[in-house]
Short mmCIF file of C-alpha atoms in Angstrom, two decimals:
data_model
loop_
_atom_site.label_atom_id
_atom_site.label_comp_id
_atom_site.label_asym_id
_atom_site.label_seq_id
_atom_site.Cartn_x
_atom_site.Cartn_y
_atom_site.Cartn_z
CA MET A 1 9.04 18.85 -21.47
CA GLU A 2 6.11 20.50 -20.78
CA ALA A 3 5.05 21.29 -24.48
CA GLU A 4 5.95 17.97 -26.18
CA LEU A 5 3.74 16.70 -22.32
CA ARG A 6 1.05 18.83 -23.42
CA GLU A 7 1.08 17.82 -26.97
CA ARG A 8 1.10 13.89 -26.15
CA VAL A 9 -2.43 14.28 -24.45
CA ARG A 10 -3.45 16.53 -27.27
CA ARG A 11 -2.76 13.70 -29.29
CA LEU A 12 -4.19 10.91 -27.12
CA LEU A 13 -7.51 12.45 -26.71
CA ALA A 14 -7.86 13.24 -30.83
CA ASP A 15 -7.04 9.58 -31.35
CA HIS A 16 -9.49 8.49 -28.45
CA ASP A 17 -12.21 10.43 -27.22
CA PRO A 18 -13.19 9.67 -23.83
CA ALA A 19 -16.60 10.42 -24.63
CA GLY A 20 -16.66 7.39 -26.91
CA THR A 21 -13.80 5.11 -25.79
CA ASP A 22 -14.32 1.87 -23.96
CA ARG A 23 -12.42 3.23 -21.00
CA LEU A 24 -10.43 -0.48 -20.69
CA ASP A 25 -8.46 1.48 -24.75
CA PHE A 26 -9.12 4.76 -23.12
CA LEU A 27 -6.16 3.06 -20.29
CA ARG A 28 -3.73 0.98 -22.52
CA ALA A 29 -3.78 4.31 -25.12
CA ARG A 30 -2.38 5.95 -22.04
CA PHE A 31 -0.20 3.10 -21.16
CA ASP A 32 1.69 2.97 -24.80
CA ALA A 33 2.03 6.80 -24.93
CA GLY A 34 3.74 7.42 -21.32
CA LEU A 35 1.53 9.09 -20.07
CA ALA A 36 0.92 6.05 -16.94
CA TRP A 37 3.55 7.62 -15.01
CA VAL A 38 6.04 9.89 -16.91
CA HIS A 39 9.08 9.09 -14.64
CA PHE A 40 8.74 5.41 -16.29
CA PRO A 41 11.26 4.72 -18.72
CA PRO A 42 9.98 4.32 -22.52
CA GLY A 43 7.99 1.63 -23.67
CA LEU A 44 6.61 0.82 -20.06
CA GLY A 45 4.53 3.39 -19.33
CA GLY A 46 6.74 6.26 -19.29
CA LEU A 47 8.82 8.88 -20.87
CA GLY A 48 11.70 9.15 -18.59
CA ALA A 49 10.43 12.46 -17.85
CA PRO A 50 10.29 14.22 -13.88
CA ARG A 51 8.29 12.58 -11.70
CA ALA A 52 6.94 15.86 -10.87
CA LEU A 53 5.41 16.84 -14.09
CA GLN A 54 3.18 13.42 -13.36
CA ALA A 55 0.73 16.03 -12.08
CA LEU A 56 0.81 18.37 -15.34
CA VAL A 57 -0.74 15.22 -16.81
CA ASP A 58 -3.23 14.12 -14.38
CA ALA A 59 -5.12 17.29 -14.74
CA GLU A 60 -5.24 17.72 -17.97
CA LEU A 61 -6.66 14.65 -19.09
CA GLU A 62 -8.95 14.67 -15.81
CA ALA A 63 -9.98 17.87 -16.88
CA ALA A 64 -10.92 16.51 -20.58
CA GLY A 65 -13.10 13.51 -18.41
CA ALA A 66 -10.46 11.07 -19.20
CA PRO A 67 -11.09 7.81 -17.24
CA ASP A 68 -8.50 6.57 -14.35
CA ASN A 69 -7.45 3.47 -13.60
CA ASP A 70 -9.05 3.30 -9.92
CA PRO A 71 -5.99 4.27 -8.16
CA ARG A 72 -7.56 2.48 -4.71
CA ARG A 73 -8.69 -0.77 -5.84
CA ILE A 74 -4.95 -1.16 -7.20
CA GLY A 75 -3.37 0.30 -4.78
CA ILE A 76 -1.01 -2.63 -3.69
CA GLY A 77 -0.58 -2.64 -7.48
CA LEU A 78 0.35 0.63 -7.90
CA GLY A 79 2.09 1.53 -4.75
CA MET A 80 4.11 -1.21 -3.80
CA ALA A 81 4.78 -4.10 -6.83
CA ALA A 82 5.23 -1.52 -9.91
CA PRO A 83 8.47 0.36 -8.27
CA THR A 84 10.02 -2.96 -7.10
CA LEU A 85 9.65 -4.23 -10.96
CA LEU A 86 10.87 -1.22 -12.09
CA ARG A 87 13.87 -1.57 -9.87
CA TYR A 88 14.58 -5.39 -9.95
CA GLY A 89 13.00 -6.79 -12.52
CA THR A 90 14.37 -8.19 -15.13
CA GLU A 91 13.11 -6.68 -19.18
CA GLU A 92 10.85 -9.97 -19.50
CA GLN A 93 9.64 -8.87 -16.02
CA LYS A 94 8.43 -5.51 -16.61
CA GLN A 95 6.74 -6.09 -19.95
CA ARG A 96 4.25 -8.61 -18.76
CA PHE A 97 3.48 -7.74 -15.84
CA LEU A 98 3.93 -3.26 -15.82
CA ARG A 99 0.52 -2.81 -18.42
CA PRO A 100 -1.89 -4.67 -16.82
CA LEU A 101 -0.90 -3.49 -13.37
CA TRP A 102 -0.75 0.12 -14.68
CA THR A 103 -4.50 -0.61 -16.30
CA GLY A 104 -6.18 -3.04 -13.29
CA GLU A 105 -6.03 -5.80 -16.48
CA GLU A 106 -4.69 -7.76 -13.22
CA VAL A 107 -4.80 -6.75 -9.44
CA TRP A 108 -2.06 -7.89 -7.17
CA CYS A 109 -1.65 -8.23 -3.51
CA GLN A 110 1.26 -8.95 -0.97
CA LEU A 111 1.72 -11.84 -0.27
CA PHE A 112 4.26 -10.76 3.17
CA SER A 113 3.37 -10.81 7.03
CA GLU A 114 2.79 -14.11 8.49
CA PRO A 115 0.83 -15.43 11.52
CA GLY A 116 4.30 -15.57 13.77
CA ALA A 117 6.39 -12.92 11.18
CA GLY A 118 3.77 -9.69 11.99
CA SER A 119 6.42 -6.75 12.98
CA ASP A 120 9.00 -8.85 12.78
CA LEU A 121 8.82 -9.93 9.47
CA ALA A 122 12.44 -11.15 9.02
CA ALA A 123 11.33 -13.89 11.39
CA LEU A 124 9.11 -14.83 8.29
CA ALA A 125 8.79 -19.36 8.15
CA THR A 126 7.45 -19.81 4.72
CA ARG A 127 9.72 -21.60 3.22
CA ALA A 128 10.70 -22.24 -1.08
CA VAL A 129 12.39 -25.18 -1.77
CA PRO A 130 14.54 -25.20 -5.27
CA GLU A 131 12.81 -28.20 -7.17
CA GLY A 132 13.45 -28.61 -11.34
CA ASP A 133 13.73 -24.92 -12.87
CA GLY A 134 11.71 -23.55 -9.86
CA TRP A 135 10.95 -23.27 -6.58
CA ARG A 136 8.00 -25.47 -4.76
CA VAL A 137 6.72 -23.14 -2.04
CA ASP A 138 4.23 -23.90 1.47
CA GLY A 139 3.42 -21.89 4.25
CA GLN A 140 0.69 -19.39 5.59
CA LYS A 141 0.27 -15.58 4.92
CA VAL A 142 -1.76 -13.23 6.35
CA TRP A 143 -3.43 -9.76 6.73
CA THR A 144 -3.36 -9.93 2.69
CA SER A 145 -5.54 -7.19 1.50
CA THR A 146 -7.65 -7.65 -1.80
CA ALA A 147 -5.88 -11.10 -1.97
CA HIS A 148 -8.84 -12.81 -3.12
CA THR A 149 -9.58 -10.56 -6.29
CA ALA A 150 -5.86 -10.34 -6.66
CA ARG A 151 -4.26 -11.88 -10.14
CA TRP A 152 -0.45 -12.16 -9.23
CA ALA A 153 0.97 -11.45 -5.46
CA ILE A 154 5.11 -10.51 -4.90
CA LEU A 155 6.53 -12.91 -1.86
CA ILE A 156 9.41 -12.91 -0.18
CA ALA A 157 10.27 -16.82 1.13
CA ARG A 158 12.83 -17.95 3.28
CA THR A 159 15.48 -19.92 0.76
CA ASP A 160 17.80 -20.83 3.63
CA PRO A 161 17.42 -21.35 7.13
CA ASP A 162 20.94 -21.34 7.26
CA LEU A 163 20.95 -18.11 7.90
CA PRO A 164 20.77 -15.48 9.95
CA LYS A 165 16.97 -14.25 9.49
CA HIS A 166 17.27 -11.49 7.58
CA ARG A 167 19.80 -13.36 4.82
CA GLY A 168 18.18 -16.19 3.12
CA ILE A 169 15.16 -14.55 2.19
CA THR A 170 14.29 -14.49 -1.14
CA TYR A 171 11.71 -12.25 -3.46
CA PHE A 172 9.39 -13.32 -6.03
CA VAL A 173 5.59 -13.08 -8.44
CA CYS A 174 3.40 -15.54 -7.03
CA ASP A 175 -0.07 -16.63 -9.90
CA MET A 176 -2.64 -16.62 -7.31
CA THR A 177 -4.55 -19.04 -9.92
CA ASP A 178 -1.95 -21.68 -8.97
CA PRO A 179 -2.52 -25.10 -8.22
CA GLY A 180 -2.05 -24.70 -3.65
CA VAL A 181 -3.34 -21.49 -3.27
CA GLU A 182 -5.71 -21.09 -0.41
CA VAL A 183 -7.33 -18.16 -0.05
CA ARG A 184 -9.57 -17.55 3.34
CA PRO A 185 -11.59 -14.50 4.49
CA LEU A 186 -9.97 -13.20 7.85
CA ARG A 187 -13.39 -11.29 10.09
CA GLN A 188 -11.94 -8.04 11.58
CA LEU A 189 -13.09 -5.79 13.96
CA THR A 190 -16.03 -3.96 11.93
CA GLY A 191 -17.35 -7.57 10.39
CA GLU A 192 -15.82 -7.17 7.34
CA ALA A 193 -13.53 -9.10 5.78
CA GLU A 194 -11.34 -6.94 4.23
CA PHE A 195 -8.23 -8.36 4.54
CA ASN A 196 -7.29 -12.41 4.34
CA GLU A 197 -5.04 -15.46 5.39
CA VAL A 198 -3.24 -17.17 2.52
CA PHE A 199 -2.07 -20.78 2.31
CA LEU A 200 0.36 -21.70 0.41
CA THR A 201 0.66 -26.28 -0.51
CA GLY A 202 3.13 -27.28 -2.98
CA VAL A 203 2.79 -23.54 -4.83
CA ARG A 204 5.29 -24.14 -8.22
CA ILE A 205 7.11 -20.72 -8.77
CA PRO A 206 9.01 -21.03 -11.78
CA ASP A 207 12.17 -19.03 -11.03
CA THR A 208 11.37 -17.08 -14.46
CA HIS A 209 8.85 -15.09 -11.17
CA ARG A 210 11.93 -14.64 -9.18
CA LEU A 211 12.91 -10.57 -8.64
CA GLY A 212 16.19 -9.96 -7.05
CA GLY A 213 19.30 -12.59 -6.71
CA VAL A 214 18.54 -15.71 -4.50
CA GLY A 215 18.74 -14.87 -0.81
CA GLU A 216 18.37 -11.32 -1.58
CA GLY A 217 14.66 -10.58 -1.14
CA TRP A 218 14.84 -8.50 2.39
CA GLN A 219 16.75 -5.74 0.51
CA VAL A 220 14.50 -5.44 -2.60
CA ALA A 221 11.47 -6.44 -0.20
CA GLN A 222 13.28 -2.63 1.83
CA THR A 223 11.92 -0.77 -1.64
CA THR A 224 8.24 -2.52 -1.51
CA LEU A 225 8.50 -1.55 2.30
CA ASN A 226 9.28 2.00 1.99
CA ASN A 227 6.75 2.16 -0.80
CA GLU A 228 3.96 1.13 0.56
CA ARG A 229 4.78 3.81 3.49
CA VAL A 230 4.86 6.01 1.46
CA ALA A 231 1.39 4.63 -0.54
CA ILE A 232 -0.21 4.51 3.00
CA GLY A 233 0.60 7.98 4.88
CA GLY A 234 1.60 10.84 2.03
CA GLN A 235 -1.50 10.14 -0.35
CA ALA A 236 -2.25 13.70 -1.73
CA MET A 237 -4.73 15.14 0.47
CA PRO A 238 -6.63 18.59 0.61
CA ARG A 239 -6.81 20.96 3.37
CA GLU A 240 -9.77 19.38 6.04
CA GLY A 241 -9.49 16.22 3.40
CA GLY A 242 -9.97 12.88 4.99
CA MET A 243 -10.33 12.40 9.17
CA VAL A 244 -10.13 15.24 9.89
CA GLY A 245 -13.23 16.98 6.96
CA VAL A 246 -15.49 14.83 8.43
CA VAL A 247 -15.39 15.57 11.88
CA ALA A 248 -14.88 19.70 10.62
CA ALA A 249 -17.97 19.03 9.55
CA THR A 250 -19.68 17.06 12.17
CA TRP A 251 -19.00 20.35 13.99
CA ARG A 252 -19.80 22.94 12.28
CA GLU A 253 -23.29 21.07 11.61
CA ARG A 254 -23.98 20.34 15.20
CA PRO A 255 -23.33 23.26 17.25
CA GLU A 256 -25.51 21.31 20.27
CA LEU A 257 -22.81 18.58 20.84
CA ARG A 258 -20.29 21.27 21.41
CA THR A 259 -17.79 21.21 24.73
CA HIS A 260 -14.71 22.92 24.94
CA GLU A 261 -12.89 20.33 25.47
CA LEU A 262 -14.09 18.97 22.74
CA HIS A 263 -13.37 22.46 20.63
CA GLN A 264 -9.67 22.10 22.18
CA ARG A 265 -9.35 18.88 20.89
CA LEU A 266 -10.16 19.83 17.96
CA LEU A 267 -8.38 22.67 17.40
CA LYS A 268 -4.56 20.49 18.68
CA ALA A 269 -6.04 17.81 16.00
CA TRP A 270 -6.83 20.42 13.25
CA VAL A 271 -2.87 21.40 13.93
CA ASP A 272 -1.98 18.31 13.54
CA ALA A 273 -3.24 17.64 10.69
CA GLU A 274 -1.92 20.45 7.98
CA VAL A 275 1.35 19.18 9.65
CA ALA A 276 0.73 15.92 8.32
CA ARG A 277 -0.04 17.19 5.25
CA LEU A 278 2.12 19.56 4.27
CA ALA A 279 4.70 17.26 5.40
CA GLY A 280 3.38 14.09 2.72
CA GLU A 281 3.62 17.01 0.24
CA ARG A 282 7.45 18.02 0.61
CA LEU A 283 7.71 13.98 0.55
CA ARG A 284 5.54 14.10 -3.19
CA GLN A 285 9.03 17.14 -3.66
CA GLN A 286 12.00 14.76 -2.62
CA LEU A 287 10.06 11.48 -4.46
CA ALA A 288 10.14 13.58 -7.32
CA VAL A 289 14.12 13.13 -7.45
CA GLY A 290 14.71 10.00 -5.74
CA GLN A 291 13.45 6.66 -3.84
CA PRO A 292 11.79 6.45 -0.92
CA GLY A 293 13.04 7.21 1.95
CA PRO A 294 12.97 6.85 5.85
CA GLU A 295 10.00 9.72 5.64
CA GLY A 296 7.64 7.48 4.57
CA ALA A 297 7.82 5.62 8.31
CA ALA A 298 6.71 8.65 9.84
CA MET A 299 4.12 9.87 7.26
CA LYS A 300 2.40 6.44 8.07
CA LEU A 301 2.97 7.09 11.60
CA ALA A 302 1.29 10.27 11.91
CA PHE A 303 -1.39 8.94 9.81
CA ALA A 304 -2.44 6.59 12.07
CA ARG A 305 -2.31 8.21 14.98
CA LEU A 306 -3.91 11.15 13.44
CA ALA A 307 -7.18 8.44 12.12
CA GLN A 308 -6.86 7.74 15.84
CA GLU A 309 -7.16 9.95 17.07
CA LEU A 310 -9.91 11.92 15.19
CA SER A 311 -11.99 8.93 14.54
CA GLY A 312 -12.02 8.69 18.86
CA LEU A 313 -12.99 12.33 18.83
CA GLU A 314 -16.22 11.87 16.75
CA VAL A 315 -17.51 9.09 18.88
CA GLU A 316 -16.99 11.70 21.57
CA LEU A 317 -18.37 14.12 20.41
CA LEU A 318 -21.79 12.41 19.13
CA GLY A 319 -22.43 10.95 22.54
CA GLU A 320 -24.32 7.94 22.30
CA GLU A 321 -25.28 8.36 18.48
CA GLY A 322 -21.60 7.93 18.14
CA LEU A 323 -21.25 4.02 19.12
CA ALA A 324 -24.21 3.25 16.74
CA TYR A 325 -23.55 0.51 14.01
CA ASP A 326 -24.76 0.72 10.38
CA ASP A 327 -23.87 -2.88 9.54
CA TRP A 328 -22.65 -5.80 10.63
CA THR A 329 -23.08 -8.00 8.36
CA MET A 330 -20.42 -9.44 6.75
CA ARG A 331 -19.02 -7.95 3.53
CA ARG A 332 -15.65 -8.93 0.72
CA PRO A 333 -14.50 -4.65 0.21
CA GLU A 334 -11.92 -4.02 -2.20
CA THR A 335 -10.92 -0.14 -0.97
CA VAL A 336 -11.83 0.98 2.53
CA ASP A 337 -15.55 4.07 3.05
CA PHE A 338 -14.16 5.59 5.78
CA ASN A 339 -16.52 8.26 4.39
CA GLY A 340 -19.29 6.27 3.21
CA ARG A 341 -20.08 4.96 6.38
CA GLN A 342 -21.14 6.04 10.50
CA ALA A 343 -18.93 6.72 13.33
CA GLY A 344 -18.93 3.74 14.22
CA TYR A 345 -16.95 2.14 11.68
CA ARG A 346 -14.87 4.86 10.71
CA TYR A 347 -13.88 4.32 14.63
CA LEU A 348 -13.64 0.81 14.68
CA ARG A 349 -11.34 0.15 11.27
CA ALA A 350 -8.29 3.12 12.32
CA LYS A 351 -7.48 0.76 14.77
CA GLY A 352 -6.10 -1.48 12.22
CA ASN A 353 -4.01 2.24 10.69
CA SER A 354 -1.64 0.95 13.56
CA ILE A 355 -0.94 -2.24 12.45
CA GLU A 356 -1.60 -2.45 8.35
CA GLY A 357 1.59 -1.33 6.33
CA GLY A 358 4.24 -1.72 9.48
CA THR A 359 3.27 -1.62 12.88
CA SER A 360 3.58 2.11 14.66
CA GLU A 361 6.06 0.52 16.70
CA ILE A 362 7.73 -0.58 14.09
CA LEU A 363 8.41 2.43 12.22
CA ARG A 364 9.53 4.51 15.67
CA ASN A 365 13.05 1.99 16.01
CA ILE A 366 12.59 3.28 11.76
CA ILE A 367 12.10 6.76 12.47
CA ALA A 368 15.08 6.40 15.79
CA GLU A 369 18.30 4.08 13.89
CA ARG A 370 17.44 6.14 10.37
CA VAL A 371 16.60 9.35 10.92
CA LEU A 372 18.09 10.27 14.71
CA GLY A 373 20.48 7.87 14.40
CA LEU A 374 20.29 7.04 17.58
CA PRO A 375 21.94 3.95 19.37
CA ALA A 376 19.85 1.07 18.04
CA GLU A 377 17.66 -1.89 20.14
CA PRO A 378 20.07 -4.66 21.29
CA ARG A 379 19.54 -7.56 18.98
CA THR A 380 20.30 -10.88 20.33
CA ASP A 381 19.83 -13.09 16.80
CA LYS A 382 21.05 -10.85 14.62
CA ASP A 383 24.09 -13.67 13.72
CA MET A 384 22.34 -16.38 15.01
CA PRO A 385 21.05 -18.63 11.78
CA TRP A 386 16.93 -18.49 11.42
CA LYS A 387 16.48 -21.88 12.32
CA GLU A 388 18.18 -22.09 15.99
CA LEU A 389 15.91 -18.90 16.34
CA PRO A 390 12.90 -19.79 19.32
CA ARG A 391 9.99 -19.89 18.13
#
């Protein structure tokens, strides 16, 4: 299989010289050659090859100067929408959505969290009511990254309020350009408006844009959530990559700032970061042979804890200089630029790491129950119809 992949890469580069080919044309050709995500089926950007061989393809194309699809900008589509579409989508849905998703021609966002249902996502109140050959959706979502640039959204909505909260939920693909979809910026602690509020008023979604069965949305959403946690916490990272590299560099370059106490904290954080990096590598190896499990929750939890610990350490190391803030101008960024801003920005932005993609409290419950096998937390609302829940 390795030899076949190398030959396919050679033919792609011969037919589409990266130096003289339009970026988008190259990405489309790469998808059609089955070299986008090699573990996907033929015709959907892949070849049904082992997932571990993707690294071989990526390395050969990078060495040849081939353009990438800017994965940070389209991370929700790649990391969350695509694996859900692959598992639950119809053949027509896969053919329609996966190619422009991978090339970045169409950006995706995730309409899951709500003002009254963030940590307890299953308590969501956005309603989808049958109407004609589709559904009418009304409700409000919050903390929605990239909604201001997205063409499509993955959406969960309540379709049967008479059932307990984890049932009676259905999963849809929502066109963000449809009438009734309103996106408002949500300014954050950093001054940026990276997230959004999304209001849905009489939004019409055809039944052909439903993923999975009616009332089975919670099960479908688990695929999305498991992949989301892996996408956030399981990113490939070189030694001293990310936040620990930034703080270690400051430590080496600014000897006048050093104290014994800060040295001890930095050493511990460095070891923790290395353990997390190697655990992430093991998780990616597990992914190569199957679907992500609850292990992704542990990685996401570790990522959030480390980011907050290191950003706090950096501010303390820099003293008054660390309290300075470079710019409060409201921006609408498409990605988080941790390394391009000052320590104050990193400190404030890292606070969101324990909220986004599942709060640390919820992730601890998942680890306790699904990984460690501890008794489940008492839940009095487990069998109660959603409409009878106190709100």
